[in-house]
C-alpha cells in the first residue's frame, strides 16, 4: 500500500512539472510574439551596445533623410523594423528575405547612430555607461575606467566598433569578439565626445602614473638618435657647400686671368 501511494505521488509530481513547463513555454512564446523587432534585435547576444530607438523617432521621415540611398531594400527593411506586415513581402524568395533582414540591421544601425546623439538617446546610453555595459579600459593605469563605443568613420563597412576611454583618451578593441565585429558607423564619430561634453561631470582625470620600463631594476633612458638617412643628408649638404665654395674660387681665378690678358 505504501509503495502504491509513493508511485501515485511521483506521477502527480511529474504531471505538475510537465504542466508548469508547458505553461512556461507558452508564456515565453507569447512574450516572443508580443516583442517588437527593435526589442528583439537589441536583446540578441552581442548587441548589448545598442539602445532601443523610439518608434516615433523611426517614423519621422526627417530623421531618416538620406538613408534610402545607403540601404538596399529600404522600404522592406523599414517595414520589418516597424513590424509592418506589408502585402508586398509575399512572394519574396528566401534569398531576398535574408537580404531584407541584413538591410534591416544596416538601416537600424544607421538610425541608431543618429538617435544616440539626441537627448533621449544620450540618456539611454548614460544608463548603459553607468552599468558598465560597454566594458572597461584594458590599460592598467586607467584602473577599470568605463568606456564608450565609438566609430572611426561615419561611413558603414569602413571600420569596426572600438571603445573610447575618457581617462586615457584613447581607443581600444572591445574585449568581446561579438562587439568587435559591430560596424563602427552604428555609433559614429560624434557620439562619445558629445556624451562627455553633455555629462562633463563623468569625465575622469587623466592617469597619474605611467609605465616605466626597467632592466634589472634600472630605468631605461632613451637616447636621441638621428636616423642614418638624416646623417647622410647632412653629410651631403656639407659636401655640396664645399663644392660651391670651390666653384666660387674657380670663378675668381678665371677673372684674374682675364684681367692679366687685358693688361
CSV table of C-alpha atoms in Angstrom, one decimal:
chain,number,residue,atom,x,y,z
A,1,UNK,CA,0.0,0.0,0.0
A,2,UNK,CA,2.8,2.4,0.9
A,3,UNK,CA,4.5,1.7,-2.5
A,4,UNK,CA,1.3,2.5,-4.4
A,5,UNK,CA,1.0,5.8,-2.6
A,6,UNK,CA,4.6,6.7,-3.4
A,7,UNK,CA,4.0,5.8,-7.1
A,8,UNK,CA,0.9,8.0,-7.2
A,9,UNK,CA,2.7,10.9,-5.6
A,10,UNK,CA,5.6,10.6,-8.1
A,11,UNK,CA,3.1,10.5,-11.0
A,12,UNK,CA,1.3,13.6,-9.7
A,13,UNK,CA,4.6,15.5,-9.4
A,14,UNK,CA,5.6,14.6,-13.0
A,15,UNK,CA,2.2,15.8,-14.2
A,16,UNK,CA,2.6,19.0,-12.3
A,17,UNK,CA,6.1,19.6,-13.5
A,18,UNK,CA,5.0,18.9,-17.1
A,19,UNK,CA,2.1,21.3,-16.9
A,20,UNK,CA,4.3,24.0,-15.4
A,21,UNK,CA,6.9,23.5,-18.2
A,22,UNK,CA,4.1,23.7,-20.8
A,23,UNK,CA,2.8,26.9,-19.2
A,24,UNK,CA,6.3,28.4,-19.2
A,25,UNK,CA,6.9,27.6,-22.8
A,26,UNK,CA,3.5,29.0,-23.8
A,27,UNK,CA,4.3,32.2,-21.8
A,28,UNK,CA,7.7,32.6,-23.4
A,29,UNK,CA,6.2,32.0,-26.8
A,30,UNK,CA,3.6,34.7,-26.2
A,31,UNK,CA,6.3,37.1,-24.9
A,32,UNK,CA,8.3,36.5,-28.1
A,33,UNK,CA,5.2,37.1,-30.2
A,34,UNK,CA,4.5,40.4,-28.4
A,35,UNK,CA,8.1,41.6,-28.6
A,36,UNK,CA,8.9,44.2,-31.3
A,37,UNK,CA,11.6,43.8,-33.8
A,38,UNK,CA,13.7,46.5,-32.1
A,39,UNK,CA,13.5,44.9,-28.7
A,40,UNK,CA,14.3,41.5,-30.2
A,41,UNK,CA,17.3,42.9,-32.1
A,42,UNK,CA,18.7,44.7,-29.0
A,43,UNK,CA,18.2,41.6,-26.9
A,44,UNK,CA,20.4,39.4,-29.1
A,45,UNK,CA,23.8,38.3,-27.8
A,46,UNK,CA,26.4,40.7,-29.0
A,47,UNK,CA,24.0,43.6,-29.4
A,48,UNK,CA,24.4,44.9,-25.8
A,49,UNK,CA,25.9,48.2,-27.1
A,50,UNK,CA,22.6,49.1,-28.7
A,51,UNK,CA,19.7,51.0,-27.1
A,52,UNK,CA,16.1,50.7,-28.3
A,53,UNK,CA,15.3,53.5,-30.6
A,54,UNK,CA,11.9,55.0,-30.0
A,55,UNK,CA,9.3,54.2,-32.7
A,56,UNK,CA,8.3,57.8,-33.0
A,57,UNK,CA,11.9,58.7,-34.0
A,58,UNK,CA,12.0,55.9,-36.7
A,59,UNK,CA,8.6,57.0,-38.1
A,60,UNK,CA,9.8,60.6,-38.5
A,61,UNK,CA,11.0,60.9,-42.2
A,62,UNK,CA,13.2,63.8,-41.3
A,63,UNK,CA,15.4,61.5,-39.1
A,64,UNK,CA,15.8,59.1,-42.0
A,65,UNK,CA,16.9,61.7,-44.6
A,66,UNK,CA,19.5,60.2,-47.0
A,67,UNK,CA,19.3,56.6,-45.7
A,68,UNK,CA,17.3,55.3,-48.6
A,69,UNK,CA,20.3,55.7,-50.9
A,70,UNK,CA,22.6,53.8,-48.5
A,71,UNK,CA,20.4,50.8,-47.7
A,72,UNK,CA,19.2,48.2,-50.2
A,73,UNK,CA,15.5,47.1,-49.9
A,74,UNK,CA,15.0,50.2,-47.9
A,75,UNK,CA,11.2,50.1,-47.8
A,76,UNK,CA,11.1,46.4,-46.9
A,77,UNK,CA,13.7,46.9,-44.2
A,78,UNK,CA,11.9,49.8,-42.7
A,79,UNK,CA,8.6,47.8,-42.6
A,80,UNK,CA,10.5,45.0,-40.9
A,81,UNK,CA,11.9,47.3,-38.2
A,82,UNK,CA,8.4,48.8,-37.6
A,83,UNK,CA,6.7,45.4,-37.6
A,84,UNK,CA,4.6,46.3,-40.6
A,85,UNK,CA,3.1,43.3,-42.3
A,86,UNK,CA,3.1,44.6,-45.9
A,87,UNK,CA,1.5,42.5,-48.6
A,88,UNK,CA,4.4,43.2,-50.9
A,89,UNK,CA,6.5,40.9,-48.8
A,90,UNK,CA,4.6,38.0,-50.1
A,91,UNK,CA,6.2,36.1,-52.9
A,92,UNK,CA,9.8,37.0,-52.0
A,93,UNK,CA,12.4,34.3,-52.2
A,94,UNK,CA,14.3,33.1,-49.2
A,95,UNK,CA,17.4,34.8,-50.5
A,96,UNK,CA,15.6,38.1,-50.8
A,97,UNK,CA,14.2,37.6,-47.3
A,98,UNK,CA,17.8,37.2,-46.0
A,99,UNK,CA,18.9,40.3,-47.8
A,100,UNK,CA,16.0,42.3,-46.3
A,101,UNK,CA,16.9,41.1,-42.8
A,102,UNK,CA,20.6,42.2,-43.4
A,103,UNK,CA,19.3,45.5,-44.8
A,104,UNK,CA,17.1,46.0,-41.7
A,105,UNK,CA,20.2,45.5,-39.4
A,106,UNK,CA,22.1,48.1,-41.5
A,107,UNK,CA,19.2,50.5,-41.5
A,108,UNK,CA,18.7,50.2,-37.8
A,109,UNK,CA,22.4,50.7,-37.1
A,110,UNK,CA,22.4,54.0,-39.1
A,111,UNK,CA,19.2,55.2,-37.4
A,112,UNK,CA,20.8,54.2,-34.1
A,113,UNK,CA,23.8,56.4,-34.8
A,114,UNK,CA,21.5,59.4,-35.3
A,115,UNK,CA,19.3,58.6,-32.3
A,116,UNK,CA,22.1,58.3,-29.7
A,117,UNK,CA,23.1,62.0,-30.2
A,118,UNK,CA,19.6,63.2,-29.3
A,119,UNK,CA,18.7,63.9,-25.6
A,120,UNK,CA,16.7,60.7,-25.3
A,121,UNK,CA,19.4,58.6,-26.9
A,122,UNK,CA,22.1,60.1,-24.7
A,123,UNK,CA,20.0,59.3,-21.7
A,124,UNK,CA,19.7,55.7,-22.8
A,125,UNK,CA,23.4,55.4,-23.4
A,126,UNK,CA,24.1,57.0,-20.0
A,127,UNK,CA,22.2,54.2,-18.2
A,128,UNK,CA,24.3,51.6,-20.1
A,129,UNK,CA,27.5,53.5,-19.3
A,130,UNK,CA,26.7,53.6,-15.6
A,131,UNK,CA,26.1,49.8,-15.6
A,132,UNK,CA,29.4,49.2,-17.5
A,133,UNK,CA,27.6,47.6,-20.5
A,134,UNK,CA,30.3,48.8,-22.8
A,135,UNK,CA,33.2,47.3,-20.8
A,136,UNK,CA,36.2,48.8,-19.1
A,137,UNK,CA,39.5,50.2,-20.4
A,138,UNK,CA,42.2,47.5,-20.8
A,139,UNK,CA,45.0,49.8,-19.7
A,140,UNK,CA,46.3,49.1,-16.2
A,141,UNK,CA,46.7,52.6,-15.0
A,142,UNK,CA,43.1,53.5,-16.1
A,143,UNK,CA,42.0,51.3,-13.2
A,144,UNK,CA,38.9,49.8,-14.8
A,145,UNK,CA,37.6,53.0,-16.2
A,146,UNK,CA,34.2,52.5,-18.0
A,147,UNK,CA,34.4,53.1,-21.8
A,148,UNK,CA,32.1,54.2,-24.6
A,149,UNK,CA,31.5,52.8,-28.1
A,150,UNK,CA,33.0,54.9,-30.9
A,151,UNK,CA,33.3,54.6,-34.6
A,152,UNK,CA,36.4,55.7,-36.6
A,153,UNK,CA,34.1,56.6,-39.6
A,154,UNK,CA,30.5,57.6,-40.2
A,155,UNK,CA,30.5,55.5,-43.4
A,156,UNK,CA,29.3,52.0,-43.0
A,157,UNK,CA,31.5,49.0,-43.7
A,158,UNK,CA,34.7,51.1,-43.2
A,159,UNK,CA,35.8,50.3,-39.6
A,160,UNK,CA,34.5,48.1,-36.8
A,161,UNK,CA,33.4,49.4,-33.5
A,162,UNK,CA,36.0,50.5,-31.0
A,163,UNK,CA,35.8,51.7,-27.4
A,164,UNK,CA,36.9,55.1,-26.2
A,165,UNK,CA,38.4,55.6,-22.7
A,166,UNK,CA,37.7,59.0,-21.3
A,167,UNK,CA,40.6,58.6,-18.9
A,168,UNK,CA,43.5,57.9,-21.3
A,169,UNK,CA,41.6,59.5,-24.2
A,170,UNK,CA,42.5,56.5,-26.5
A,171,UNK,CA,40.6,53.9,-28.4
A,172,UNK,CA,40.8,50.1,-28.0
A,173,UNK,CA,39.3,47.0,-29.4
A,174,UNK,CA,36.3,45.6,-27.4
A,175,UNK,CA,37.1,42.6,-25.4
A,176,UNK,CA,34.2,40.5,-26.9
A,177,UNK,CA,34.7,39.4,-30.5
A,178,UNK,CA,30.9,39.9,-31.0
A,179,UNK,CA,31.2,43.6,-30.1
A,180,UNK,CA,34.4,43.9,-32.1
A,181,UNK,CA,32.5,42.8,-35.3
A,182,UNK,CA,29.9,45.5,-35.0
A,183,UNK,CA,30.1,48.2,-37.6
A,184,UNK,CA,31.6,51.4,-36.2
A,185,UNK,CA,29.2,53.6,-38.2
A,186,UNK,CA,26.3,52.4,-35.9
A,187,UNK,CA,27.8,54.6,-33.2
A,188,UNK,CA,29.6,57.2,-35.3
A,189,UNK,CA,32.5,59.5,-34.6
A,190,UNK,CA,30.4,62.1,-32.7
A,191,UNK,CA,28.5,60.3,-30.0
A,192,UNK,CA,31.2,59.5,-27.3
A,193,UNK,CA,32.6,63.0,-27.4
A,194,UNK,CA,29.2,64.7,-27.4
A,195,UNK,CA,28.3,62.4,-24.5
A,196,UNK,CA,31.3,63.5,-22.4
A,197,UNK,CA,30.5,67.2,-23.3
A,198,UNK,CA,26.9,66.7,-22.1
A,199,UNK,CA,27.8,64.7,-18.9
A,200,UNK,CA,31.1,66.5,-18.2
A,201,UNK,CA,30.9,65.5,-14.6
A,202,UNK,CA,31.6,61.9,-15.6
A,203,UNK,CA,35.0,62.8,-17.3
A,204,UNK,CA,37.7,61.4,-15.0
A,205,UNK,CA,41.2,63.0,-14.5
A,206,UNK,CA,44.0,61.5,-16.7
A,207,UNK,CA,46.1,58.7,-15.2
A,208,UNK,CA,48.7,59.9,-12.7
A,209,UNK,CA,51.1,57.0,-13.3
A,210,UNK,CA,52.9,55.9,-16.4
A,211,UNK,CA,54.7,52.6,-17.0
A,212,UNK,CA,58.4,52.9,-16.7
A,213,UNK,CA,60.5,50.1,-18.5
A,214,UNK,CA,63.4,48.8,-16.4
A,215,UNK,CA,66.3,46.3,-16.8
A,216,UNK,CA,67.5,44.7,-13.5
A,217,UNK,CA,65.7,47.5,-11.7
A,218,UNK,CA,67.4,50.3,-13.5
A,219,UNK,CA,65.3,52.7,-15.6
A,220,UNK,CA,66.0,52.8,-19.3
A,221,UNK,CA,66.9,56.2,-20.6
A,222,UNK,CA,66.0,56.9,-24.2
A,223,UNK,CA,68.9,58.4,-26.2
A,224,UNK,CA,68.2,60.8,-29.0
A,225,UNK,CA,69.5,59.1,-32.1
A,226,UNK,CA,69.4,60.8,-35.5
A,227,UNK,CA,68.3,58.4,-38.3
A,228,UNK,CA,71.1,57.3,-40.7
A,229,UNK,CA,69.2,58.9,-43.6
A,230,UNK,CA,69.3,62.3,-41.9
A,231,UNK,CA,73.0,61.9,-41.2
A,232,UNK,CA,73.6,61.0,-44.9
A,233,UNK,CA,71.6,64.0,-46.0
A,234,UNK,CA,73.5,66.3,-43.6
A,235,UNK,CA,76.8,65.0,-44.9
A,236,UNK,CA,75.7,65.5,-48.5
A,237,UNK,CA,74.7,69.1,-47.7
A,238,UNK,CA,78.1,69.8,-46.2
A,239,UNK,CA,79.9,68.3,-49.3
A,240,UNK,CA,77.7,70.4,-51.6
A,241,UNK,CA,78.5,73.5,-49.7
A,242,UNK,CA,82.3,72.9,-50.1
A,243,UNK,CA,81.9,72.3,-53.8
A,244,UNK,CA,80.1,75.6,-54.1
A,245,UNK,CA,82.9,77.4,-52.3
A,246,UNK,CA,85.4,75.7,-54.6
A,247,UNK,CA,83.4,76.7,-57.6
A,248,UNK,CA,83.4,80.3,-56.4
A,249,UNK,CA,87.2,80.2,-56.1
A,250,UNK,CA,87.4,78.9,-59.7
A,251,UNK,CA,85.4,81.8,-60.8
A,252,UNK,CA,87.8,84.2,-59.1
A,253,UNK,CA,90.8,82.6,-60.9
A,254,UNK,CA,89.1,83.0,-64.3
A,255,UNK,CA,88.6,86.6,-63.6
A,256,UNK,CA,92.2,87.2,-62.6
A,257,UNK,CA,93.4,85.5,-65.9
A,258,UNK,CA,91.2,87.7,-68.0
A,259,UNK,CA,92.5,90.8,-66.2
A,260,UNK,CA,96.1,89.8,-67.0
A,261,UNK,CA,95.3,89.3,-70.6
A,262,UNK,CA,93.8,92.8,-70.8
A,263,UNK,CA,96.9,94.2,-69.2
